Coordinates of C-alpha atoms in Angstrom, one line a residue:
Chain A
M1 CA 81.3 93.7 87.7
V2 CA 84.0 94.1 90.2
W3 CA 84.7 97.7 91.3
G4 CA 87.8 98.8 93.1
V5 CA 86.7 101.3 95.7
K6 CA 88.0 103.0 98.8
Y7 CA 86.9 101.9 102.3
D8 CA 88.5 104.7 104.3
T9 CA 87.2 107.9 102.5
K10 CA 84.2 109.4 104.1
L11 CA 81.6 110.8 101.6
F12 CA 83.1 108.8 98.7
G13 CA 83.9 105.3 99.8
L14 CA 83.6 104.3 103.4
M15 CA 83.0 100.9 105.1
N16 CA 80.0 101.2 107.4
I17 CA 81.0 98.7 110.0
E18 CA 77.5 98.3 111.5
K19 CA 75.9 97.4 108.2
R20 CA 79.0 95.7 107.0
E21 CA 78.5 97.6 103.7
V22 CA 80.7 100.1 101.9
E23 CA 78.8 103.4 101.1
G24 CA 79.4 106.8 99.5
F25 CA 79.4 108.8 96.4
D26 CA 81.6 106.6 94.4
I27 CA 79.8 103.5 95.5
D28 CA 76.3 105.0 94.4
I29 CA 77.7 106.0 91.1
A30 CA 79.1 102.5 90.6
K31 CA 75.8 100.9 91.5
E32 CA 73.9 103.1 89.1
I33 CA 76.3 102.4 86.3
T34 CA 76.2 98.6 87.0
K35 CA 72.4 98.7 87.1
R36 CA 72.3 100.5 83.7
L37 CA 74.9 98.3 82.3
L38 CA 73.9 94.8 83.6
G39 CA 70.4 95.4 84.7
D40 CA 70.8 94.8 88.3
E41 CA 72.8 96.9 90.8
K42 CA 73.4 93.8 92.9
K43 CA 75.7 92.7 90.2
A44 CA 78.1 95.4 91.5
E45 CA 80.8 93.8 93.7
F46 CA 83.2 95.9 95.7
V47 CA 86.9 95.3 96.5
E48 CA 88.9 97.6 98.7
V49 CA 91.8 99.4 97.0
T50 CA 94.1 102.0 98.2
S51 CA 95.9 104.8 96.1
K52 CA 98.9 102.4 96.0
T53 CA 97.2 99.2 95.1
R54 CA 94.4 100.3 92.7
I55 CA 96.3 100.3 89.5
P56 CA 98.2 96.9 90.0
L57 CA 94.9 95.3 91.0
L58 CA 93.3 96.5 87.8
K59 CA 96.3 95.4 85.7
N60 CA 96.1 92.0 87.4
G61 CA 92.4 91.6 86.5
N62 CA 91.4 91.4 90.2
I63 CA 89.0 94.2 89.5
D64 CA 87.2 95.4 86.3
A65 CA 87.1 99.2 87.0
I66 CA 88.4 101.6 89.6
I67 CA 86.1 104.3 91.1
A68 CA 88.1 105.6 93.9
T69 CA 88.6 109.3 94.0
M70 CA 91.1 108.9 91.2
T71 CA 92.3 111.9 89.3
I72 CA 92.7 111.7 85.5
S73 CA 96.4 112.4 84.8
D74 CA 98.6 112.1 81.7
E75 CA 101.0 109.8 83.7
R76 CA 98.1 107.4 84.5
K77 CA 96.7 107.6 81.1
K78 CA 99.8 105.5 80.0
Q79 CA 98.6 102.7 82.3
V80 CA 94.8 102.9 82.2
D81 CA 91.9 104.3 80.1
F82 CA 89.7 106.8 81.9
S83 CA 86.0 107.6 81.5
D84 CA 84.8 111.2 81.3
V85 CA 85.2 113.2 84.5
Y86 CA 82.5 112.3 87.0
F87 CA 83.6 114.7 89.8
D88 CA 85.5 117.8 89.9
A89 CA 87.7 118.1 93.0
G90 CA 90.7 120.1 93.9
Q91 CA 93.6 119.7 96.3
S92 CA 93.3 121.6 99.5
L93 CA 94.9 121.7 103.0
L94 CA 93.5 120.5 106.4
V95 CA 94.8 122.2 109.5
K96 CA 93.9 122.5 113.1
K97 CA 91.7 125.5 113.7
G98 CA 93.8 128.6 114.5
S99 CA 96.9 127.4 112.7
D100 CA 99.0 130.0 111.1
I101 CA 98.9 128.2 107.7
K102 CA 96.3 130.1 105.6
S103 CA 97.4 129.0 102.1
V104 CA 99.7 126.6 100.4
E105 CA 102.5 129.2 100.1
D106 CA 102.6 129.3 104.0
L107 CA 104.0 125.9 103.9
N108 CA 107.2 127.1 102.4
D109 CA 108.6 128.2 105.8
G110 CA 109.7 124.6 106.4
K111 CA 106.4 123.3 107.5
T112 CA 105.6 119.6 107.5
V113 CA 102.8 118.4 105.3
L114 CA 101.2 114.9 105.5
A115 CA 100.2 113.1 102.5
V116 CA 99.3 109.6 101.3
K117 CA 101.7 107.3 99.3
G118 CA 100.7 106.9 95.8
S119 CA 98.6 110.0 95.5
T120 CA 99.2 113.0 93.2
S121 CA 98.9 115.3 96.2
A122 CA 102.4 114.9 97.4
A123 CA 103.9 115.8 94.0
N124 CA 101.5 118.8 93.8
V125 CA 102.5 120.1 97.1
R126 CA 106.2 119.7 96.3
K127 CA 105.8 121.9 93.2
K128 CA 103.7 124.7 95.0
A129 CA 105.8 124.8 98.2
P130 CA 109.2 123.3 97.5
K131 CA 110.6 124.1 100.9
A132 CA 107.9 122.2 102.7
K133 CA 108.8 118.8 104.1
V134 CA 106.4 116.1 102.8
L135 CA 105.7 113.0 104.9
E136 CA 103.8 110.1 103.1
L137 CA 101.8 107.8 105.1
E138 CA 100.0 104.6 104.2
N139 CA 96.4 105.8 104.1
Y140 CA 94.1 108.8 105.0
A141 CA 93.4 107.5 108.4
E142 CA 97.0 107.3 109.4
A143 CA 97.8 110.7 107.7
F144 CA 95.0 112.2 109.7
T145 CA 96.1 110.5 113.1
A146 CA 99.6 111.9 112.4
L147 CA 98.1 115.4 112.0
Q148 CA 96.3 115.1 115.2
S149 CA 99.4 114.0 117.1
G150 CA 101.4 116.8 115.6
Q151 CA 103.6 115.0 113.3
G152 CA 102.8 117.5 110.6
D153 CA 101.4 121.0 110.5
A154 CA 98.9 120.3 107.7
M155 CA 97.5 117.4 105.7
T156 CA 96.9 117.5 102.1
T157 CA 94.8 115.7 99.6
D158 CA 91.6 116.4 97.5
N159 CA 89.1 118.8 99.2
S160 CA 86.4 116.0 98.7
I161 CA 88.3 113.8 101.1
L162 CA 89.3 116.5 103.6
L163 CA 85.7 117.7 103.8
G164 CA 84.7 114.2 105.1
M165 CA 87.3 114.4 107.8
A166 CA 86.5 118.0 108.8
S167 CA 82.7 117.0 109.1
E168 CA 83.8 114.4 111.7
N169 CA 86.3 116.5 113.4
P170 CA 85.1 120.1 114.1
D171 CA 88.5 121.2 115.5
Y172 CA 89.9 121.0 111.9
E173 CA 89.2 123.1 108.9
L174 CA 90.1 123.5 105.3
V175 CA 92.2 126.4 104.3
G176 CA 93.7 128.1 101.2
G177 CA 91.0 127.0 98.8
N178 CA 91.7 124.6 96.0
F179 CA 95.2 124.9 94.6
T180 CA 94.9 122.3 91.8
D181 CA 92.2 120.8 89.6
E182 CA 91.5 117.2 90.3
P183 CA 89.1 115.8 87.7
Y184 CA 88.0 112.3 88.9
G185 CA 87.6 109.5 86.4
I186 CA 86.7 105.9 86.4
A187 CA 89.7 103.8 85.3
F188 CA 89.6 100.7 83.1
N189 CA 92.4 98.5 81.9
K190 CA 93.7 99.5 78.4
G191 CA 91.9 98.4 75.3
Q192 CA 88.3 98.2 76.7
T193 CA 87.2 101.2 74.5
E194 CA 83.7 99.8 74.1
L195 CA 83.1 99.5 77.7
V196 CA 84.6 103.0 78.4
N197 CA 82.1 104.4 75.8
Q198 CA 79.2 102.7 77.3
V199 CA 80.1 104.0 80.8
N200 CA 80.5 107.6 79.4
S201 CA 77.1 107.5 77.7
I202 CA 75.5 106.3 81.0
L203 CA 77.4 109.1 82.9
S204 CA 75.9 111.6 80.6
D205 CA 72.4 110.1 80.8
M206 CA 72.6 110.2 84.6
K207 CA 73.5 113.8 84.4
K208 CA 70.7 114.5 82.1
D209 CA 67.9 112.7 83.9
G210 CA 68.9 114.1 87.4
T211 CA 70.2 110.9 88.9
Y212 CA 73.7 112.2 89.3
E213 CA 72.4 115.4 91.0
K214 CA 70.4 113.2 93.4
I215 CA 73.6 111.3 94.3
Y216 CA 75.6 114.4 94.5
K217 CA 73.2 116.0 96.8
K218 CA 73.0 112.9 99.0
W219 CA 76.7 112.9 99.7
I220 CA 78.3 116.1 99.0
K221 CA 75.7 118.7 99.7
D222 CA 73.4 117.7 102.7
Chain B
M1 CA 114.0 96.5 87.2
L2 CA 117.3 97.8 85.9
E3 CA 115.5 100.8 84.7
I4 CA 114.1 101.5 88.2
W5 CA 117.7 101.1 89.6
N6 CA 119.2 103.6 87.0
T7 CA 116.5 106.2 87.7
Y8 CA 116.1 105.9 91.5
H9 CA 119.4 104.4 92.8
Q10 CA 120.2 107.5 94.8
D11 CA 116.9 107.3 96.6
I12 CA 117.3 103.5 97.0
L13 CA 120.7 104.0 98.6
A14 CA 119.5 106.7 100.9
G15 CA 116.7 104.3 102.0
L16 CA 119.2 101.5 102.4
K17 CA 121.3 103.7 104.7
V18 CA 118.4 104.4 106.9
T19 CA 117.5 100.6 107.1
L20 CA 121.1 99.7 107.9
T21 CA 121.4 102.5 110.5
A22 CA 118.2 101.6 112.1
S23 CA 118.9 97.9 112.1
I24 CA 122.5 98.3 113.6
I25 CA 121.3 100.6 116.4
A26 CA 118.4 98.3 117.1
L27 CA 120.6 95.3 117.0
I28 CA 123.1 96.7 119.6
C29 CA 120.4 98.1 121.9
S30 CA 118.2 95.1 121.8
L31 CA 121.2 92.8 122.6
I32 CA 121.9 94.8 125.7
I33 CA 118.3 95.2 126.8
G34 CA 117.6 91.6 125.9
T35 CA 120.5 90.3 127.9
V36 CA 119.6 92.3 130.9
M37 CA 115.9 91.0 130.7
A38 CA 117.2 87.4 130.4
M39 CA 119.3 87.9 133.5
L40 CA 116.3 89.3 135.4
Q41 CA 114.2 86.3 134.3
V42 CA 116.6 83.8 135.7
S43 CA 117.1 85.7 138.9
T44 CA 116.3 83.8 142.2
K45 CA 114.4 86.9 143.5
K46 CA 110.7 86.5 142.7
W47 CA 109.9 90.2 142.0
V48 CA 113.0 90.7 139.8
K49 CA 112.0 87.6 137.8
K50 CA 108.6 89.0 137.4
I51 CA 109.9 92.3 135.9
G52 CA 111.8 90.4 133.2
N53 CA 108.9 88.1 132.5
I54 CA 106.3 91.0 132.2
Y55 CA 108.6 92.8 129.8
V56 CA 109.2 89.8 127.6
N57 CA 105.6 88.7 127.5
F58 CA 104.3 92.2 126.9
F59 CA 106.4 93.0 123.9
R60 CA 106.4 89.5 122.5
N61 CA 102.7 89.4 122.4
I62 CA 101.8 92.6 120.6
P63 CA 102.3 93.4 117.0
L64 CA 105.4 95.4 116.1
L65 CA 103.3 97.9 114.3
I66 CA 101.4 98.9 117.4
V67 CA 104.5 99.4 119.3
V68 CA 105.9 101.7 116.5
M69 CA 102.7 103.5 116.1
F70 CA 102.5 104.2 119.8
F71 CA 105.8 106.1 119.7
F72 CA 104.8 107.8 116.4
V73 CA 101.3 109.0 117.0
V74 CA 100.4 108.4 120.7
L75 CA 103.3 109.9 122.7
P76 CA 103.5 113.0 120.6
L77 CA 99.9 113.8 121.9
Y78 CA 101.6 114.2 125.2
G79 CA 104.3 116.4 124.0
I80 CA 107.0 113.8 123.5
K81 CA 107.8 113.9 119.8
F82 CA 109.5 111.4 117.8
D83 CA 110.0 111.3 114.0
G84 CA 109.4 108.2 112.0
I85 CA 113.0 106.9 112.0
T86 CA 113.2 107.3 115.8
S87 CA 109.9 105.8 116.6
G88 CA 110.6 103.1 114.2
T89 CA 114.0 102.3 115.8
I90 CA 112.7 102.4 119.4
G91 CA 109.8 100.1 118.6
L92 CA 112.1 97.7 116.9
T93 CA 114.5 97.6 119.8
L94 CA 111.9 97.0 122.4
Y95 CA 110.1 94.4 120.3
T96 CA 113.4 92.5 119.3
S97 CA 114.8 92.6 122.8
A98 CA 111.9 90.6 124.1
F99 CA 112.8 87.9 121.6
I100 CA 116.5 88.1 122.4
A101 CA 115.8 87.9 126.1
D102 CA 114.0 84.6 125.5
T103 CA 116.9 83.3 123.4
V104 CA 119.5 84.3 125.9
R105 CA 117.5 83.0 128.8
S106 CA 117.2 79.5 127.4
G107 CA 121.0 79.7 126.8
I108 CA 121.6 80.7 130.4
E109 CA 119.3 77.8 131.5
A110 CA 121.2 75.4 129.4
V111 CA 124.5 76.1 131.1
S112 CA 124.8 73.4 133.8
K113 CA 124.2 74.3 137.3
G114 CA 127.7 73.0 138.4
Q115 CA 129.3 75.9 136.6
R116 CA 127.4 78.4 138.8
E117 CA 128.1 76.3 141.9
A118 CA 131.8 76.3 141.0
G119 CA 131.7 80.1 140.6
M120 CA 130.0 80.6 144.0
S121 CA 132.5 78.3 145.8
S122 CA 135.3 80.4 144.3
G123 CA 133.8 83.4 146.1
L124 CA 132.5 85.2 143.0
T125 CA 129.5 87.5 143.2
Y126 CA 126.3 86.9 141.2
L127 CA 127.2 89.4 138.5
Q128 CA 130.8 88.1 138.3
I129 CA 129.4 84.6 137.8
M130 CA 127.2 85.8 135.1
Y131 CA 129.8 87.8 133.4
Y132 CA 132.7 85.5 133.5
I133 CA 131.1 82.0 133.5
V134 CA 127.5 81.7 132.4
L135 CA 126.9 84.4 129.8
P136 CA 129.9 83.5 127.5
Q137 CA 128.7 79.9 127.5
A138 CA 125.0 80.9 127.1
F139 CA 125.8 83.1 124.1
K140 CA 127.6 80.2 122.4
I141 CA 124.6 78.1 122.9
A142 CA 122.1 80.7 121.8
L143 CA 124.2 81.8 118.8
P144 CA 122.0 80.1 116.1
S145 CA 118.7 81.5 117.4
L146 CA 120.4 84.9 118.0
G147 CA 121.2 84.8 114.4
N148 CA 117.8 84.3 113.3
Q149 CA 116.5 87.1 115.6
F150 CA 119.1 89.5 113.8
I151 CA 117.8 88.4 110.3
N152 CA 114.3 89.0 111.6
L153 CA 115.3 92.4 112.8
V154 CA 116.7 93.6 109.5
K155 CA 113.5 92.4 107.7
N156 CA 111.2 93.8 110.4
S157 CA 113.0 97.2 110.1
S158 CA 110.6 97.6 107.1
I159 CA 108.1 98.7 109.6
L160 CA 109.7 102.1 109.4
A161 CA 107.8 102.4 106.0
M162 CA 104.6 102.7 108.0
V163 CA 105.6 105.7 109.9
T164 CA 107.4 107.8 107.2
G165 CA 110.7 106.4 108.3
A166 CA 112.3 107.0 104.8
D167 CA 113.9 103.5 104.9
L168 CA 114.3 101.1 102.0
M169 CA 110.7 99.8 102.1
Y170 CA 109.3 103.4 102.2
T171 CA 111.5 104.4 99.2
G172 CA 110.2 101.2 97.5
D173 CA 106.5 102.1 98.3
L174 CA 107.1 105.5 96.8
I175 CA 108.8 104.3 93.7
A176 CA 106.2 101.7 93.1
S177 CA 103.5 104.3 93.4
T178 CA 105.1 106.8 91.1
T179 CA 106.0 104.3 88.4
F180 CA 103.2 101.7 88.9
N181 CA 105.8 99.2 88.3
T182 CA 105.0 97.3 91.3
L183 CA 106.5 93.9 90.5
G184 CA 109.8 95.3 89.4
T185 CA 110.1 97.7 92.3
Y186 CA 109.5 95.1 95.0
T187 CA 111.5 92.5 93.2
L188 CA 114.5 95.0 93.4
I189 CA 113.8 95.9 97.0
G190 CA 113.5 92.3 98.0
L191 CA 116.8 91.5 96.3
I192 CA 118.4 94.3 98.3
Y193 CA 117.0 92.9 101.6
L194 CA 118.3 89.5 100.5
L195 CA 121.8 91.0 99.9
M196 CA 121.8 92.3 103.5
T197 CA 120.4 89.1 105.2
M198 CA 122.2 86.4 103.2
P199 CA 125.8 87.5 104.3
L200 CA 124.4 87.8 107.9
S201 CA 123.2 84.2 107.8
Y202 CA 126.6 83.0 106.4
L203 CA 128.5 85.1 108.9
M204 CA 126.4 83.5 111.8
R205 CA 127.0 80.0 110.4
Y206 CA 130.7 80.8 110.2
I207 CA 130.9 82.0 113.8
E208 CA 128.9 78.9 114.8
T209 CA 131.3 76.5 113.3
R210 CA 134.3 78.4 114.7
T211 CA 133.0 78.4 118.2
A212 CA 131.4 74.9 118.2
T213 CA 132.4 72.9 121.2
Y214 CA 131.2 69.6 120.1

C-alpha cells in the first residue's frame, strides 16, 4: 500500500536523514493500518507529498492514500473520500518570543503572515484578519526560514506542525490558541467505499485497544 | 482551462504583469552588467580580467534558486530587507548577466584583431574602440545566443514563485492548489509563457536576418 506522507513536518511526517527513514505520528498510524489491513507493516510504502501535490498524486494513482496532516473540508470532499477524523488539530500562530502579536486579530494592523501554498491556513487567516498580508511559500521549512529572516511577522498553519517547529527553536512560541478546527482525515480516491470503511473500523479498533493512545503519546505528548 | 481563465483572469493578468516587469528590468540590467563583465574578461590587464572571470564563473555555476533565496532570506537577517519580487529580480539579473557576459565575450573575441589595431592606429582610446568598433560587431555576432538568453530569462523568472514574488507562476501555483485542477492550470500558465517567448524568438530571428552580414 503506497501512502502519501509529508517529509518536512516534525512530529507527523519527517525524514530522519541518518536513518534514511520517514517517521512521525502519521507514519505510525499508516504502518498500523497497513499491518491490520495486509498483515505486515512492511507492506506500507511511503512517498513524499506536499500540500500542493498530494491530491494530484492520489488522482493519478501514484499513491493509494494520503495521510499528511490533511484537514477534512467540503471543498476537498468533492475530490477525494475521507476516513473518520484521526487527529483534531487547530490553526494557530507562531511568532518570535516577545512579539506584539498575541492573537489572530492583531494581524489586522497590516502585519505580514507566512503560510504554505495549497493549505487551508491562508484562506482561514484571510477570513479572520482580512487586512493582514499573506505570503504563501513552497513548504513549511521555507515559510519558517522566511519568518526567521523577518519576511513576515508571524507564520500560520496547524498547531500540530507549529509545535514541532517551536520544540526545535525555543526562541519561537505559539500565540492566540487555536482559531479554527482542523480535523485530520486520511484521503482516498473517490469510489473506494469498502477500503474507507475498513480503515474506519481499524481506526476505531485502534482507539479502543489503546494503540492509538500509545502512538499519540509517543509523538504529541512526550 | 477556459473555466480557470474566466474565474481567475484578473489574478493571472496581475501575475503576468509582475513576470513581464521583472523580466524587462532583469533583461536591461543584465545586458548592461553582462556587457561590462565581458569587457573586463577581454581586458589585457590580468587583475581586471580576473574580476570578470570570477563574476561569470561564480554566478554561472550556482543554481538560480540559491541566488534568489540569498536575497530573500539571508540578507534580511543582516537588516537588508528585500521583498519577493525584488530579490527575484536581483537574483535573475545577476544570474543572467553571467551568461550574457559569456555570450558577449565570445562575440568580442570573434571580431578580428585587425579591427582593434585599426582603431588604435587612428588614435582611439580603448573604450572608444570598444564602443565604436568592437561592440557593435560583437553584438551582431552574439545576437542568436543573446536571443536564447532572453528567452531563458523570461522562463527563469518563474523562480519568483518560490519567494512569494506574485508572478505568473506563483499565481498558477495558488490557483492549482485552490481548484485542484493542476493539469488545466499549468497548461494555461504554460501557454501564456509560450505567448511571451514565441514572439521573442520570432523578433530575434527577424533582427538576425535584417542585420545578417553574409
